[in-house]
Tab-separated table of C-alpha atoms in Angstrom:
chain	number	residue	atom	x	y	z
A	464	MET	CA	-42.485	18.955	26.382
A	465	ALA	CA	-41.169	19.757	23.544
A	466	SER	CA	-37.414	19.844	25.294
A	467	ILE	CA	-38.160	16.077	26.539
A	468	LEU	CA	-38.548	14.744	23.271
A	469	GLU	CA	-36.340	16.088	21.682
A	470	GLN	CA	-34.207	14.437	24.833
A	471	LYS	CA	-35.978	11.089	23.839
A	472	LEU	CA	-34.486	11.523	20.400
A	473	LYS	CA	-31.603	12.354	20.897
A	474	ASN	CA	-31.143	9.554	23.717
A	475	LYS	CA	-32.382	7.515	20.967
A	476	LYS	CA	-30.657	7.638	17.713
A	477	THR	CA	-27.134	7.486	20.235
A	478	GLU	CA	-28.832	4.389	21.379
A	479	ILE	CA	-28.822	4.038	17.818
A	480	LYS	CA	-24.863	4.588	16.927
A	481	ASP	CA	-23.762	3.345	19.654
A	482	ILE	CA	-25.581	-1.085	18.531
A	483	ASP	CA	-24.518	-0.054	14.763
A	484	ARG	CA	-20.361	-0.121	15.997
A	485	LYS	CA	-21.132	-2.321	18.498
A	486	ILE	CA	-22.206	-4.822	15.376
A	487	GLN	CA	-20.056	-3.936	13.373
A	488	SER	CA	-16.872	-4.111	14.970
A	489	GLU	CA	-17.857	-7.740	16.384
A	490	GLN	CA	-17.754	-11.221	15.495
A	491	ILE	CA	-21.129	-11.964	14.457
A	492	THR	CA	-22.111	-16.403	15.788
A	493	PRO	CA	-25.654	-16.555	15.300
A	494	THR	CA	-27.883	-18.307	16.652
A	495	THR	CA	-30.353	-21.757	15.237
A	496	LYS	CA	-32.935	-19.003	15.030
A	497	GLU	CA	-30.817	-16.453	13.832
A	498	LYS	CA	-29.870	-19.230	10.932
A	499	LYS	CA	-33.335	-19.846	9.859
A	500	SER	CA	-34.017	-16.669	9.314
A	501	ILE	CA	-30.692	-16.171	7.404
A	502	GLY	CA	-32.019	-20.320	5.336
A	503	ASP	CA	-35.100	-18.026	4.877
A	504	ILE	CA	-33.166	-14.373	2.723
A	505	ILE	CA	-31.083	-16.891	1.327
A	506	GLN	CA	-34.111	-18.288	-0.175
A	507	THR	CA	-35.768	-15.047	-1.315
A	508	ILE	CA	-32.435	-13.441	-3.041
A	509	SER	CA	-31.764	-16.504	-4.623
A	510	THR	CA	-35.562	-16.871	-6.687
A	511	GLN	CA	-35.638	-12.784	-6.996
A	512	TYR	CA	-31.555	-13.003	-8.792
A	513	ARG	CA	-31.677	-16.598	-9.796
A	514	ARG	CA	-30.251	-15.452	-13.240
A	515	GLU	CA	-28.360	-12.761	-12.165
A	516	LEU	CA	-26.335	-14.747	-9.758
A	517	THR	CA	-25.211	-17.390	-12.447
A	518	ASP	CA	-24.269	-14.148	-15.357
A	519	ASN	CA	-20.718	-13.556	-15.042
A	520	SER	CA	-21.129	-10.399	-17.411
A	521	ILE	CA	-23.974	-8.620	-14.869
A	522	ASP	CA	-21.648	-5.148	-13.380
A	523	ARG	CA	-20.726	-7.051	-9.384
A	524	LYS	CA	-21.631	-4.031	-7.826
A	525	GLU	CA	-24.358	-2.649	-9.000
A	526	LEU	CA	-25.598	-6.374	-8.384
A	527	ASP	CA	-23.985	-6.158	-4.876
A	528	ARG	CA	-25.961	-3.067	-4.266
A	529	LYS	CA	-29.115	-4.061	-5.318
A	530	ILE	CA	-28.737	-7.633	-3.273
A	531	GLU	CA	-28.405	-5.431	0.016
A	532	GLU	CA	-30.963	-3.563	-0.715
A	533	THR	CA	-32.937	-6.656	-0.907
A	534	ILE	CA	-32.045	-7.848	1.610
A	535	ARG	CA	-32.809	-5.279	4.606
A	536	ILE	CA	-36.248	-5.552	3.006
A	537	GLU	CA	-36.660	-8.985	3.572
A	538	ILE	CA	-35.234	-7.578	7.075
A	539	GLU	CA	-37.227	-4.825	7.796
A	540	LYS	CA	-40.510	-7.326	7.685
A	541	LEU	CA	-39.159	-9.209	10.714
A	542	PRO	CA	-40.903	-8.525	14.318
A	543	VAL	CA	-37.496	-8.031	16.052
A	544	ASP	CA	-36.359	-4.897	17.527
A	545	TYR	CA	-33.147	-2.679	16.173
A	546	GLU	CA	-30.324	-4.528	16.894
A	547	LYS	CA	-31.429	-8.000	15.990
A	548	LYS	CA	-32.041	-6.567	12.726
A	549	LYS	CA	-28.701	-4.885	12.795
A	550	ARG	CA	-27.731	-8.603	13.201
A	551	LEU	CA	-29.085	-10.379	10.358
A	552	GLU	CA	-28.185	-7.546	8.106
A	553	LYS	CA	-24.896	-8.396	8.953
A	554	LEU	CA	-24.649	-12.094	8.992
A	555	ALA	CA	-27.385	-12.166	6.038
A	556	ILE	CA	-25.037	-9.671	3.777
A	557	GLN	CA	-21.527	-11.780	4.848
A	558	ASN	CA	-23.049	-15.000	3.770
A	559	ILE	CA	-24.904	-13.923	1.041
A	560	ILE	CA	-22.690	-11.145	-0.359
A	561	GLY	CA	-19.269	-11.348	1.406
A	562	LEU	CA	-17.698	-15.065	2.375
A	563	GLY	CA	-19.250	-15.519	5.770
A	564	PRO	CA	-16.259	-15.375	8.361
A	565	LEU	CA	-13.478	-14.889	6.058
A	566	GLN	CA	-14.703	-11.973	4.880
A	567	GLN	CA	-13.332	-9.465	7.779
A	568	TYR	CA	-9.316	-11.248	6.832
A	569	LEU	CA	-9.449	-10.244	3.511
A	570	ASP	CA	-9.564	-7.112	3.652
A	571	ASN	CA	-7.378	-7.010	6.139
A	572	PRO	CA	-3.766	-6.049	4.428
A	573	ALA	CA	-1.484	-7.198	7.780
A	574	ILE	CA	-3.065	-10.572	7.432
A	575	THR	CA	-1.488	-12.646	4.478
A	576	GLU	CA	-2.804	-16.168	4.419
A	577	ILE	CA	-6.135	-17.126	5.283
A	578	VAL	CA	-6.209	-21.288	6.362
A	579	VAL	CA	-9.461	-23.098	7.134
A	580	GLN	CA	-8.650	-26.278	8.740
A	581	ARG	CA	-12.269	-27.405	9.215
A	582	TYR	CA	-15.409	-25.327	10.153
A	583	ASP	CA	-14.303	-24.251	13.476
A	584	ASN	CA	-11.055	-24.292	13.187
A	585	ILE	CA	-9.781	-21.391	11.372
A	586	VAL	CA	-5.791	-20.019	11.488
A	587	VAL	CA	-4.831	-16.385	9.796
A	588	GLU	CA	-0.992	-15.565	8.603
A	589	ILE	CA	0.306	-12.178	10.500
A	590	LYS	CA	4.540	-10.626	9.739
A	591	GLY	CA	4.891	-15.130	9.038
A	592	LYS	CA	3.595	-16.001	12.296
A	593	ILE	CA	0.138	-18.321	12.803
A	594	ARG	CA	-2.873	-16.932	14.874
A	595	SER	CA	-5.916	-18.867	15.489
A	596	VAL	CA	-8.871	-16.485	15.141
A	597	LYS	CA	-12.177	-16.694	16.927
A	598	ALA	CA	-14.121	-16.379	13.480
A	599	CYS	CA	-15.635	-20.210	12.697
A	600	PHE	CA	-17.930	-20.948	10.063
A	601	SER	CA	-21.939	-21.881	11.334
A	602	ASP	CA	-21.356	-25.747	9.647
A	603	GLU	CA	-20.221	-27.179	6.957
A	604	GLU	CA	-22.623	-26.640	4.479
A	605	ALA	CA	-21.820	-23.021	5.304
A	606	LEU	CA	-17.829	-23.632	4.638
A	607	GLN	CA	-18.648	-25.809	1.566
A	608	ASN	CA	-21.569	-22.574	0.065
A	609	VAL	CA	-18.407	-20.093	1.163
A	610	ILE	CA	-15.456	-22.308	-1.174
A	611	ASN	CA	-18.350	-22.674	-4.605
A	612	ARG	CA	-18.649	-18.818	-4.103
A	613	ILE	CA	-15.185	-18.410	-3.783
A	614	LEU	CA	-14.391	-20.247	-7.306
A	615	GLN	CA	-17.857	-19.622	-9.086
A	616	PRO	CA	-16.935	-16.139	-11.172
A	617	ILE	CA	-14.123	-18.200	-12.609
A	618	GLY	CA	-15.816	-21.151	-13.511
A	619	ARG	CA	-14.461	-23.603	-10.818
A	620	ALA	CA	-16.261	-25.421	-7.434
A	621	VAL	CA	-15.635	-27.982	-5.281
A	622	ASN	CA	-17.496	-31.013	-5.812
A	623	LEU	CA	-17.372	-34.748	-5.624
A	624	SER	CA	-15.501	-35.572	-9.043
A	625	THR	CA	-13.886	-32.983	-7.981
A	626	PRO	CA	-13.179	-33.006	-4.625
A	627	ARG	CA	-9.810	-30.547	-5.377
A	628	VAL	CA	-8.764	-27.758	-6.374
A	629	ASP	CA	-6.060	-25.181	-7.215
A	630	ALA	CA	-7.131	-21.806	-8.573
A	631	ARG	CA	-6.121	-18.520	-8.661
A	632	LEU	CA	-9.153	-15.983	-8.288
A	633	GLN	CA	-9.279	-12.366	-10.164
A	634	ASP	CA	-7.747	-10.596	-7.873
A	635	GLY	CA	-4.162	-13.323	-8.559
A	636	SER	CA	-4.449	-14.683	-4.942
A	637	ARG	CA	-4.206	-18.313	-4.365
A	638	VAL	CA	-6.710	-20.939	-3.426
A	639	CYS	CA	-6.859	-24.729	-2.595
A	640	ALA	CA	-9.288	-25.854	-1.273
A	641	THR	CA	-10.388	-29.841	-0.633
A	642	ILE	CA	-14.032	-31.442	0.508
A	643	PRO	CA	-14.621	-35.329	1.470
A	644	PRO	CA	-13.832	-37.943	0.315
A	645	ILE	CA	-8.950	-36.739	0.503
A	646	SER	CA	-10.767	-34.339	3.187
A	647	PRO	CA	-12.468	-36.865	5.528
A	648	HIS	CA	-13.232	-34.643	8.770
A	649	GLY	CA	-14.253	-31.412	6.388
A	650	ALA	CA	-13.289	-29.474	4.044
A	651	THR	CA	-10.979	-27.349	4.411
A	652	LEU	CA	-9.438	-24.166	2.636
A	653	THR	CA	-6.567	-22.304	2.024
A	654	ILE	CA	-6.025	-18.608	0.552
A	655	ARG	CA	-3.066	-16.761	0.067
A	656	LYS	CA	-3.537	-13.618	-0.617
A	657	PHE	CA	-1.946	-11.503	-3.701
A	658	ASN	CA	0.608	-8.093	-2.226
A	659	ASN	CA	0.197	-5.859	-4.840
A	660	SER	CA	3.006	-3.591	-3.275
A	661	MET	CA	6.161	-5.276	-5.159
A	662	MET	CA	8.189	-6.766	-2.496
A	663	VAL	CA	11.047	-3.471	-3.500
A	664	ALA	CA	15.213	-3.568	-2.386
A	665	SER	CA	13.794	-1.190	0.245
A	666	LYS	CA	11.697	-3.304	1.839
A	667	TYR	CA	13.948	-6.075	2.199
A	668	LEU	CA	16.384	-3.759	3.635
A	669	GLU	CA	13.635	-2.141	6.200
A	670	LEU	CA	12.530	-5.839	7.648
A	671	LYS	CA	16.887	-6.873	7.468
A	672	SER	CA	15.321	-9.519	5.708
A	673	ILE	CA	18.981	-8.635	3.660
A	674	SER	CA	22.300	-6.208	3.526
A	675	GLN	CA	23.262	-3.162	0.874
A	676	GLU	CA	26.517	-5.571	0.266
A	677	MET	CA	24.233	-9.058	-0.539
A	678	LEU	CA	21.232	-6.528	-1.912
A	679	ASP	CA	24.691	-4.404	-4.652
A	680	PHE	CA	26.201	-8.144	-5.616
A	681	LEU	CA	22.226	-10.006	-6.409
A	682	GLU	CA	21.611	-6.021	-8.779
A	683	LYS	CA	25.228	-7.027	-9.882
A	684	CYS	CA	24.440	-10.781	-10.324
A	685	VAL	CA	21.334	-10.024	-12.251
A	686	ARG	CA	22.671	-7.631	-14.344
A	687	GLY	CA	25.698	-9.252	-15.489
A	688	LYS	CA	23.347	-12.685	-16.651
A	689	VAL	CA	24.226	-15.042	-14.052
A	690	SER	CA	21.167	-18.103	-13.247
A	691	ILE	CA	20.291	-18.067	-10.386
A	692	PHE	CA	18.234	-20.331	-8.187
A	693	VAL	CA	16.246	-18.932	-5.481
A	694	SER	CA	15.786	-22.261	-2.596
A	695	GLY	CA	13.635	-22.235	0.720
A	696	GLY	CA	10.792	-23.707	2.935
A	697	THR	CA	7.498	-23.414	3.120
A	698	GLY	CA	6.696	-19.490	3.373
A	699	THR	CA	9.820	-18.113	3.133
A	700	GLY	CA	9.109	-15.385	0.375
A	701	LYS	CA	11.071	-17.528	-2.542
A	702	THR	CA	8.864	-16.062	-4.981
A	703	THR	CA	8.437	-12.874	-3.489
A	704	PHE	CA	12.122	-12.683	-3.564
A	705	LEU	CA	12.167	-13.668	-6.929
A	706	ASN	CA	10.407	-11.064	-7.787
A	707	MET	CA	12.353	-8.425	-6.114
A	708	LEU	CA	15.875	-9.918	-8.003
A	709	SER	CA	13.685	-9.352	-11.366
A	710	SER	CA	13.425	-5.889	-11.017
A	711	PHE	CA	17.428	-6.134	-12.172
A	712	ILE	CA	16.774	-7.102	-15.559
A	713	PRO	CA	17.022	-4.752	-17.812
A	714	GLU	CA	14.221	-3.226	-20.133
A	715	ASP	CA	15.757	-3.932	-22.844
A	716	GLU	CA	15.205	-8.141	-22.829
A	717	LEU	CA	12.764	-9.915	-23.906
A	718	LEU	CA	11.153	-11.765	-21.133
A	719	ILE	CA	9.223	-15.078	-20.864
A	720	THR	CA	7.268	-16.118	-16.841
A	721	ILE	CA	6.668	-19.769	-16.498
A	722	GLU	CA	4.116	-20.699	-13.632
A	723	ASP	CA	1.537	-23.007	-12.398
A	724	THR	CA	-0.955	-19.573	-10.918
A	725	LEU	CA	0.546	-15.794	-12.266
A	726	GLU	CA	1.481	-13.975	-9.115
A	727	LEU	CA	5.344	-12.577	-10.670
A	728	GLN	CA	5.290	-8.060	-11.286
A	729	LEU	CA	7.527	-8.440	-13.667
A	730	LYS	CA	7.911	-4.226	-14.419
A	731	GLN	CA	9.721	-4.497	-17.878
A	732	LYS	CA	7.806	-4.187	-20.530
A	733	ASN	CA	9.169	-7.018	-22.964
A	734	VAL	CA	7.536	-9.614	-20.451
A	735	ARG	CA	5.209	-12.735	-22.336
A	736	SER	CA	3.626	-14.875	-19.181
A	737	LEU	CA	2.771	-18.936	-19.177
A	738	GLU	CA	0.785	-20.911	-17.359
A	739	THR	CA	0.131	-24.151	-16.339
A	740	ARG	CA	-2.737	-25.939	-17.568
A	741	GLU	CA	-4.824	-28.806	-15.796
A	742	ILE	CA	-7.657	-30.721	-17.905
A	743	LYS	CA	-9.392	-33.715	-16.816
A	744	ASN	CA	-11.180	-33.541	-20.046
A	745	ALA	CA	-10.311	-36.144	-22.418
A	746	ASN	CA	-10.833	-33.658	-24.948
A	747	MET	CA	-8.412	-31.135	-24.035
A	748	ASP	CA	-4.405	-31.116	-23.183
A	749	SER	CA	-3.137	-30.093	-19.933
A	750	ILE	CA	-0.066	-28.176	-20.317
A	751	ASP	CA	2.650	-28.841	-17.631
A	752	MET	CA	5.504	-26.663	-16.340
A	753	SER	CA	8.252	-28.870	-18.443
A	754	ALA	CA	5.821	-28.415	-22.502
A	755	LEU	CA	6.018	-24.539	-20.784
A	756	VAL	CA	9.416	-24.133	-20.690
A	757	LYS	CA	10.177	-26.210	-23.313
A	758	ALA	CA	7.506	-24.223	-25.580
A	759	SER	CA	9.714	-20.496	-24.383
A	760	LEU	CA	12.878	-21.635	-26.308
A	761	ARG	CA	11.174	-21.559	-29.616
A	762	MET	CA	9.631	-18.485	-27.800
A	763	ARG	CA	13.173	-16.121	-28.815
A	764	PRO	CA	13.569	-15.171	-24.636
A	765	ASP	CA	16.132	-13.562	-23.582
A	766	ARG	CA	15.103	-15.212	-20.017
A	767	ILE	CA	13.809	-17.514	-18.926
A	768	ILE	CA	11.956	-16.661	-14.921
A	769	VAL	CA	9.782	-20.176	-13.611
A	770	GLY	CA	8.169	-19.181	-10.845
A	771	GLU	CA	9.017	-22.427	-9.252
A	772	THR	CA	10.807	-25.751	-10.686
A	773	ARG	CA	8.593	-28.767	-9.244
A	774	ASP	CA	9.009	-30.998	-11.903
A	775	GLY	CA	11.378	-32.709	-14.389
A	776	ALA	CA	10.932	-29.252	-16.033
A	777	VAL	CA	14.296	-28.708	-14.321
A	778	VAL	CA	15.643	-31.061	-17.696
A	779	SER	CA	14.504	-28.536	-20.427
A	780	LEU	CA	15.232	-25.463	-17.392
A	781	LEU	CA	18.397	-26.284	-16.884
A	782	SER	CA	19.595	-26.955	-20.331
A	783	ALA	CA	17.872	-23.149	-21.498
A	784	MET	CA	20.251	-21.614	-18.565
A	785	SER	CA	24.007	-23.463	-19.844
A	786	THR	CA	22.825	-22.671	-23.495
A	787	GLY	CA	21.979	-19.147	-24.173
A	788	HIS	CA	19.341	-18.635	-21.563
A	789	GLU	CA	22.095	-17.273	-19.575
A	790	GLY	CA	20.315	-15.641	-16.212
A	791	SER	CA	17.175	-17.141	-16.312
A	792	MET	CA	16.004	-17.834	-12.482
A	793	SER	CA	13.834	-19.276	-10.366
A	794	THR	CA	13.005	-21.076	-7.397
A	795	GLY	CA	12.904	-24.341	-5.653
A	796	HIS	CA	11.775	-26.126	-2.644
A	797	ALA	CA	15.206	-26.966	-0.818
A	798	ASN	CA	16.057	-26.253	3.414
A	799	SER	CA	19.619	-25.525	2.102
A	800	PRO	CA	21.943	-24.988	-1.114
A	801	GLU	CA	23.388	-28.922	-0.654
A	802	ASN	CA	19.359	-30.329	-0.405
A	803	LEU	CA	18.879	-28.410	-3.664
A	804	VAL	CA	21.107	-28.979	-5.746
A	805	ASN	CA	22.617	-32.783	-4.467
A	806	VAL	CA	18.931	-34.443	-3.620
A	807	ARG	CA	16.372	-31.531	-4.206
A	808	ILE	CA	16.973	-31.125	-8.178
A	809	PRO	CA	18.840	-34.536	-9.207
A	810	THR	CA	15.331	-36.092	-7.998
A	811	MET	CA	13.419	-33.559	-10.300
A	812	MET	CA	15.485	-34.835	-13.045
A	813	GLU	CA	14.304	-37.962	-13.000
A	814	MET	CA	10.645	-37.182	-13.486
A	815	ASP	CA	11.210	-36.324	-16.797
A	816	LYS	CA	10.375	-39.928	-18.766
A	817	ASP	CA	12.127	-38.941	-21.723
A	818	SER	CA	15.358	-38.311	-19.576
A	819	SER	CA	18.051	-40.691	-17.729
A	820	TYR	CA	20.856	-39.566	-16.095
A	821	SER	CA	23.409	-41.000	-14.446
A	822	GLU	CA	24.394	-39.658	-10.864
A	823	LYS	CA	27.231	-37.808	-12.065
A	824	ALA	CA	25.795	-36.153	-15.493
A	825	LYS	CA	22.888	-34.863	-13.192
A	826	ALA	CA	25.603	-32.868	-10.895
A	827	LEU	CA	28.084	-32.397	-14.182
A	828	MET	CA	24.282	-30.558	-16.002
A	829	ILE	CA	23.629	-28.317	-12.766
A	830	ALA	CA	26.977	-27.191	-12.383
A	831	GLU	CA	26.991	-26.352	-15.822
A	832	ALA	CA	23.924	-24.691	-15.029
A	833	ILE	CA	23.411	-22.577	-12.098
A	834	GLN	CA	26.013	-20.709	-10.558
A	835	LEU	CA	24.224	-18.990	-7.871
A	836	ILE	CA	22.326	-20.153	-5.007
A	837	VAL	CA	20.650	-17.429	-2.619
A	838	GLN	CA	18.768	-19.147	0.590
A	839	LEU	CA	15.757	-18.327	2.369
A	840	ARG	CA	14.885	-19.334	5.641
A	841	ARG	CA	11.992	-18.429	7.755
A	842	LEU	CA	12.631	-17.476	12.033
A	843	PRO	CA	10.453	-18.356	14.910
A	844	ASN	CA	9.417	-15.399	15.275
A	845	GLY	CA	8.376	-14.473	11.814
A	846	ARG	CA	10.964	-13.169	10.014
A	847	ARG	CA	12.590	-13.906	6.772
A	848	VAL	CA	16.160	-13.967	5.719
A	849	THR	CA	18.455	-14.458	3.228
A	850	SER	CA	20.824	-17.075	5.147
A	851	ASN	CA	23.107	-17.600	1.961
A	852	ILE	CA	24.220	-16.851	-0.981
A	853	CYS	CA	27.165	-18.984	-2.894
A	854	SER	CA	28.690	-20.334	-5.999
A	855	VAL	CA	28.062	-23.392	-7.744
A	856	GLU	CA	32.166	-24.145	-7.962
A	857	GLY	CA	31.639	-27.824	-10.285
A	858	ILE	CA	31.722	-30.585	-8.915
A	859	ASP	CA	34.342	-33.030	-5.992
A	860	ARG	CA	35.826	-36.060	-6.798
A	861	ASN	CA	32.560	-37.408	-4.871
A	862	GLY	CA	30.297	-36.823	-7.841
A	863	LYS	CA	28.891	-34.209	-5.786
A	864	VAL	CA	28.351	-30.259	-6.701
A	865	LEU	CA	30.151	-28.342	-5.070
A	866	LEU	CA	29.366	-24.825	-3.113
A	867	GLN	CA	31.111	-21.930	-1.489
A	868	ASN	CA	29.565	-19.391	0.095
A	869	ILE	CA	29.861	-16.430	-0.618
A	870	PHE	CA	27.182	-14.687	2.329
A	871	VAL	CA	26.458	-15.996	5.336
A	872	TYR	CA	23.901	-14.886	8.011
A	873	ASP	CA	25.291	-15.420	11.725
A	874	PHE	CA	22.540	-16.637	13.814
A	875	GLN	CA	23.302	-15.865	17.214
A	876	LYS	CA	24.591	-12.372	16.038
A	877	ASP	CA	22.179	-11.488	13.726
A	878	LYS	CA	24.430	-10.262	11.591
A	879	TYR	CA	24.674	-10.544	7.873
A	880	ILE	CA	28.633	-11.863	6.999
A	881	TYR	CA	30.637	-11.726	3.524
A	882	THR	CA	32.698	-14.794	4.879
A	883	GLY	CA	35.796	-13.549	2.202
A	884	ASN	CA	35.222	-16.477	-0.237
A	885	PHE	CA	35.444	-13.652	-4.221
A	886	PRO	CA	33.311	-15.519	-6.637
A	887	LYS	CA	36.043	-15.518	-9.205
A	888	LYS	CA	34.041	-17.987	-11.713
A	889	ILE	CA	31.033	-15.197	-11.744
A	890	ALA	CA	32.964	-12.430	-11.318
A	891	ASN	CA	34.516	-13.490	-14.513
A	892	HIS	CA	30.987	-14.072	-16.230
A	893	LEU	CA	30.209	-10.733	-14.743
A	894	GLU	CA	33.391	-9.213	-16.713
A	895	MET	CA	32.924	-10.501	-20.006
A	896	ASN	CA	28.572	-9.473	-19.917
A	897	GLY	CA	30.175	-5.359	-18.481
A	898	VAL	CA	29.204	-5.463	-15.260
A	899	PRO	CA	32.738	-5.451	-13.140
A	900	LEU	CA	32.646	-6.939	-9.891
A	901	ASP	CA	34.907	-5.294	-7.512
A	902	PRO	CA	36.589	-7.433	-4.443
A	903	SER	CA	36.363	-4.578	-1.987
A	904	SER	CA	32.513	-4.466	-2.639
A	905	MET	CA	32.196	-7.473	-0.979
């Protein structure tokens, strides 16, 4: 008799372990009945922990632990079997403490971006490639609840008066959320996850995103105070590349970083970080990129690092680059180096309401300030490459900025090539700053 009972207990433990493993690994879509049960539990939790949930001074880990315990107690009261209880427990924890179906993707380090196009349509980015996933929200309300749960710890929310929010989470991840009426088909959510592991130069070599010769040349240019723009389209890794370049800046320089959302991770000790502020309150001023660049000029920096230049702030940055802040760097959204200097930057210069320049004056300012352009591309397979490194050589007879390719990526041969065009102007600049450039090293 004893052995039969022991066997039954053993079988029961095995069954429980199998259920636990199954529930933990699978993506659960709640049934109508389960939605009602979860709704009742959410109501109970909201009532019981109303004060704690709105108090940002409370230890969130300890509060989450208490809420999880309360969830289990409430679920134990339900007249359902063990597997259904575990399903409800997982769904309730995801919806009350976690971020619903997004939690598994936020916890996955291989996923760099999460895009909720609609409550029932989610895609993620893995190794530069977009992939659809099976997970989805139960309805529009569930998605909007998660959006506000993401924003609540930083004191933000989406509502009819603020239907779009751009924010930086406490871990550095960037969030953009919209709700109707500006997204008529329903709420949308984009999370660009913050990468705690800085992309170092060796990683770029390992991924074949750059050659050793190109990297050595860029290191000398950064140490020798060459003013650089990193150019590329959406998702090409411009900010990450700029961060890598910044690691070559000497420790004894005073640096100021300026960003809309803090992403740069400079390791030098003398770094001051400035961030723009968008305010829709009549009692507070918005602080835009242009205002911060102008302010930084009075803060005695050796270099200014602008995360991304996308408006009239480029005028102040170009002035800084050509009047004492050599070696400053930024990124720009453009499909080619020519597009950057002859279309994108001139267009941004027109956004500066306090300035008016002729086309030739714009070209002269650009040619005087920027010395080097690094163009990034993302290949169809998701791999990112440094497609061009080119020097700015002045302006041509038509008043356009003249560029010269130093290194290029051969797309057909999958190979990085030195063009043979030795950048004499840059070499002279490096020589003056104590960083000689030998043509044989190219």
